[in-house]
């Protein structure tokens, strides 16, 4: 379930340097303008409020894929037609099969003659590297490096995804490859991308969010933006300075990583235990989650995170999600990060993004938060 795509922050082959000419402060970087600078809008399709997938195409003629967009990793890969395991060929829902990439059916494919392996939390994804023509968000990118996965963990059978599009820093890219965002940045109005997400409940693949490359969706995001600085140019990480909900409160700086790839929020052990206690959630072994009655979806306390000097609220309706179990039980979309074991204490994604547009600023190494305007 939440096991999704969060890349382990250890175990990367961290050889690639951040090669975009971006400065930490000062004027916006000067790119060679090979084409007119612009913005691009990528619709995100919501499935069960747990997955927000972008549609991209690869090859000539175009082959279509629904990929998870993930700020914690930096590589782009899709399932390959030569993946023998059923993990690559499951049903997404109803009669829709996963999409797999067939290099023999494309005239723009280039074989990189190299293998890749990416360590995710649960197990590795591996296969072969290649280059292709990529179309997304109104942009055409030629010779885009990508992975053709032939080994994926079992968890993918249950997930409606055909691959992952990493929007993290190039520091985590496979050595010798250029991430999608590196190819895209020089063409954008400004070196940022921003995201908003809405909540649609039990629907499948319903337009319910967007990523804007090169700007911000002014209809959906308030003009007032508060920024949290990143520690460095390697992860979309910031600090949570405190947390409170109900009668529980804890003050203290803890690291957080921002993820667009997960409907689940990772929480430090102590806070998580308190939340389970306050909500009286019960553990459901089959679904590997703490459950609460769906009838209470709006009645649990607001979770308030202190970030960059301002309080940010995650409402009950944004952290209790309906997994479509039809037994009156909904999931508390949090998990314990076991931060004692050295994991990133907070892994904050969709639950917060549904309340606040996030602006990922490569130019000034910061993440901006602006109120989401639901009916904008
Ligand atoms: C891949 O595409 C080629 C060329 O169109 C086709 O002959 C082949 O059957 C396809 N492979 C699979 C496994 O579908
Ligand atoms: C960069 O910052 C993150 C926290 O956001 C930290 O976990 C990581 O170790 C830092 N990396 C380097 C190379 O300093
Ligand atoms: C659980 O909640 C009760 C109040 O509902 C509180 O008295 C108790 O201290 C809490 N226990 C823990 C471990 O947080």
JSON list of N, CA and C in Angstrom, two decimals, residues 147-174:
[
{"chain": "A", "resi": 147, "resn": "UNK", "atom": "N", "xyz": [14.46, 4.09, -17.61]},
{"chain": "A", "resi": 147, "resn": "UNK", "atom": "CA", "xyz": [14.68, 2.69, -17.30]},
{"chain": "A", "resi": 147, "resn": "UNK", "atom": "C", "xyz": [13.53, 1.85, -17.81]},
{"chain": "A", "resi": 148, "resn": "UNK", "atom": "N", "xyz": [13.87, 0.67, -18.32]},
{"chain": "A", "resi": 148, "resn": "UNK", "atom": "CA", "xyz": [12.85, -0.30, -18.74]},
{"chain": "A", "resi": 148, "resn": "UNK", "atom": "C", "xyz": [12.90, -1.43, -17.73]},
{"chain": "A", "resi": 149, "resn": "UNK", "atom": "N", "xyz": [11.96, -1.42, -16.81]},
{"chain": "A", "resi": 149, "resn": "UNK", "atom": "CA", "xyz": [12.03, -2.34, -15.68]},
{"chain": "A", "resi": 149, "resn": "UNK", "atom": "C", "xyz": [11.57, -3.74, -16.06]},
{"chain": "A", "resi": 150, "resn": "UNK", "atom": "N", "xyz": [12.39, -4.72, -15.74]},
{"chain": "A", "resi": 150, "resn": "UNK", "atom": "CA", "xyz": [11.98, -6.11, -15.95]},
{"chain": "A", "resi": 150, "resn": "UNK", "atom": "C", "xyz": [11.84, -6.87, -14.63]},
{"chain": "A", "resi": 151, "resn": "UNK", "atom": "N", "xyz": [12.33, -6.25, -13.53]},
{"chain": "A", "resi": 151, "resn": "UNK", "atom": "CA", "xyz": [12.11, -6.82, -12.20]},
{"chain": "A", "resi": 151, "resn": "UNK", "atom": "C", "xyz": [11.52, -5.75, -11.29]},
{"chain": "A", "resi": 152, "resn": "UNK", "atom": "N", "xyz": [10.30, -5.97, -10.84]},
{"chain": "A", "resi": 152, "resn": "UNK", "atom": "CA", "xyz": [9.70, -5.04, -9.89]},
{"chain": "A", "resi": 152, "resn": "UNK", "atom": "C", "xyz": [9.13, -5.86, -8.73]},
{"chain": "A", "resi": 153, "resn": "UNK", "atom": "N", "xyz": [9.09, -5.27, -7.54]},
{"chain": "A", "resi": 153, "resn": "UNK", "atom": "CA", "xyz": [8.58, -6.02, -6.40]},
{"chain": "A", "resi": 153, "resn": "UNK", "atom": "C", "xyz": [7.09, -6.33, -6.52]},
{"chain": "A", "resi": 154, "resn": "UNK", "atom": "N", "xyz": [6.68, -7.32, -5.76]},
{"chain": "A", "resi": 154, "resn": "UNK", "atom": "CA", "xyz": [5.29, -7.78, -5.77]},
{"chain": "A", "resi": 154, "resn": "UNK", "atom": "C", "xyz": [4.29, -6.65, -5.50]},
{"chain": "A", "resi": 155, "resn": "UNK", "atom": "N", "xyz": [4.71, -5.70, -4.67]},
{"chain": "A", "resi": 155, "resn": "UNK", "atom": "CA", "xyz": [3.81, -4.61, -4.28]},
{"chain": "A", "resi": 155, "resn": "UNK", "atom": "C", "xyz": [3.21, -3.89, -5.50]},
{"chain": "A", "resi": 156, "resn": "UNK", "atom": "N", "xyz": [3.90, -3.91, -6.63]},
{"chain": "A", "resi": 156, "resn": "UNK", "atom": "CA", "xyz": [3.39, -3.22, -7.82]},
{"chain": "A", "resi": 156, "resn": "UNK", "atom": "C", "xyz": [2.16, -3.88, -8.43]},
{"chain": "A", "resi": 157, "resn": "UNK", "atom": "N", "xyz": [1.96, -5.17, -8.17]},
{"chain": "A", "resi": 157, "resn": "UNK", "atom": "CA", "xyz": [0.76, -5.82, -8.70]},
{"chain": "A", "resi": 157, "resn": "UNK", "atom": "C", "xyz": [-0.49, -5.11, -8.21]},
{"chain": "A", "resi": 158, "resn": "UNK", "atom": "N", "xyz": [-0.42, -4.59, -6.98]},
{"chain": "A", "resi": 158, "resn": "UNK", "atom": "CA", "xyz": [-1.61, -3.99, -6.37]},
{"chain": "A", "resi": 158, "resn": "UNK", "atom": "C", "xyz": [-1.71, -2.50, -6.64]},
{"chain": "A", "resi": 159, "resn": "UNK", "atom": "N", "xyz": [-0.70, -1.95, -7.31]},
{"chain": "A", "resi": 159, "resn": "UNK", "atom": "CA", "xyz": [-0.72, -0.50, -7.52]},
{"chain": "A", "resi": 159, "resn": "UNK", "atom": "C", "xyz": [-1.00, -0.18, -8.98]},
{"chain": "A", "resi": 160, "resn": "UNK", "atom": "N", "xyz": [-1.83, 0.85, -9.22]},
{"chain": "A", "resi": 160, "resn": "UNK", "atom": "CA", "xyz": [-2.24, 1.15, -10.59]},
{"chain": "A", "resi": 160, "resn": "UNK", "atom": "C", "xyz": [-1.20, 1.93, -11.38]},
{"chain": "A", "resi": 161, "resn": "UNK", "atom": "N", "xyz": [0.08, 1.65, -11.17]},
{"chain": "A", "resi": 161, "resn": "UNK", "atom": "CA", "xyz": [1.11, 2.46, -11.81]},
{"chain": "A", "resi": 161, "resn": "UNK", "atom": "C", "xyz": [1.91, 1.67, -12.84]},
{"chain": "A", "resi": 162, "resn": "UNK", "atom": "N", "xyz": [2.30, 2.39, -13.91]},
{"chain": "A", "resi": 162, "resn": "UNK", "atom": "CA", "xyz": [3.13, 1.78, -14.96]},
{"chain": "A", "resi": 162, "resn": "UNK", "atom": "C", "xyz": [4.59, 2.18, -14.82]},
{"chain": "A", "resi": 163, "resn": "UNK", "atom": "N", "xyz": [4.89, 3.02, -13.83]},
{"chain": "A", "resi": 163, "resn": "UNK", "atom": "CA", "xyz": [6.26, 3.48, -13.67]},
{"chain": "A", "resi": 163, "resn": "UNK", "atom": "C", "xyz": [6.33, 4.65, -12.71]},
{"chain": "A", "resi": 164, "resn": "UNK", "atom": "N", "xyz": [7.51, 5.21, -12.57]},
{"chain": "A", "resi": 164, "resn": "UNK", "atom": "CA", "xyz": [7.71, 6.33, -11.65]},
{"chain": "A", "resi": 164, "resn": "UNK", "atom": "C", "xyz": [8.51, 7.43, -12.36]},
{"chain": "A", "resi": 165, "resn": "UNK", "atom": "N", "xyz": [8.04, 8.67, -12.21]},
{"chain": "A", "resi": 165, "resn": "UNK", "atom": "CA", "xyz": [8.75, 9.83, -12.73]},
{"chain": "A", "resi": 165, "resn": "UNK", "atom": "C", "xyz": [9.33, 10.58, -11.53]},
{"chain": "A", "resi": 166, "resn": "UNK", "atom": "N", "xyz": [10.63, 10.48, -11.34]},
{"chain": "A", "resi": 166, "resn": "UNK", "atom": "CA", "xyz": [11.28, 11.13, -10.21]},
{"chain": "A", "resi": 166, "resn": "UNK", "atom": "C", "xyz": [11.57, 12.60, -10.49]},
{"chain": "A", "resi": 167, "resn": "UNK", "atom": "N", "xyz": [11.16, 13.47, -9.58]},
{"chain": "A", "resi": 167, "resn": "UNK", "atom": "CA", "xyz": [11.42, 14.91, -9.72]},
{"chain": "A", "resi": 167, "resn": "UNK", "atom": "C", "xyz": [12.36, 15.41, -8.63]},
{"chain": "A", "resi": 168, "resn": "UNK", "atom": "N", "xyz": [13.13, 14.48, -8.07]},
{"chain": "A", "resi": 168, "resn": "UNK", "atom": "CA", "xyz": [14.10, 14.84, -7.05]},
{"chain": "A", "resi": 168, "resn": "UNK", "atom": "C", "xyz": [15.36, 15.43, -7.68]},
{"chain": "A", "resi": 169, "resn": "UNK", "atom": "N", "xyz": [16.34, 15.71, -6.84]},
{"chain": "A", "resi": 169, "resn": "UNK", "atom": "CA", "xyz": [17.58, 16.32, -7.31]},
{"chain": "A", "resi": 169, "resn": "UNK", "atom": "C", "xyz": [18.46, 15.33, -8.08]},
{"chain": "A", "resi": 170, "resn": "UNK", "atom": "N", "xyz": [19.19, 15.85, -9.06]},
{"chain": "A", "resi": 170, "resn": "UNK", "atom": "CA", "xyz": [20.04, 14.97, -9.88]},
{"chain": "A", "resi": 170, "resn": "UNK", "atom": "C", "xyz": [21.11, 14.23, -9.07]},
{"chain": "A", "resi": 171, "resn": "UNK", "atom": "N", "xyz": [21.38, 14.68, -7.85]},
{"chain": "A", "resi": 171, "resn": "UNK", "atom": "CA", "xyz": [22.37, 13.99, -7.01]},
{"chain": "A", "resi": 171, "resn": "UNK", "atom": "C", "xyz": [22.01, 12.51, -6.86]},
{"chain": "A", "resi": 172, "resn": "UNK", "atom": "N", "xyz": [20.72, 12.20, -6.98]},
{"chain": "A", "resi": 172, "resn": "UNK", "atom": "CA", "xyz": [20.29, 10.82, -6.79]},
{"chain": "A", "resi": 172, "resn": "UNK", "atom": "C", "xyz": [20.02, 10.07, -8.09]},
{"chain": "A", "resi": 173, "resn": "UNK", "atom": "N", "xyz": [20.38, 10.69, -9.21]},
{"chain": "A", "resi": 173, "resn": "UNK", "atom": "CA", "xyz": [20.14, 10.02, -10.48]},
{"chain": "A", "resi": 173, "resn": "UNK", "atom": "C", "xyz": [21.17, 8.92, -10.71]},
{"chain": "A", "resi": 174, "resn": "UNK", "atom": "N", "xyz": [20.79, 7.94, -11.48]},
{"chain": "A", "resi": 174, "resn": "UNK", "atom": "CA", "xyz": [21.73, 6.89, -11.85]},
{"chain": "A", "resi": 174, "resn": "UNK", "atom": "C", "xyz": [22.88, 7.54, -12.61]}
]
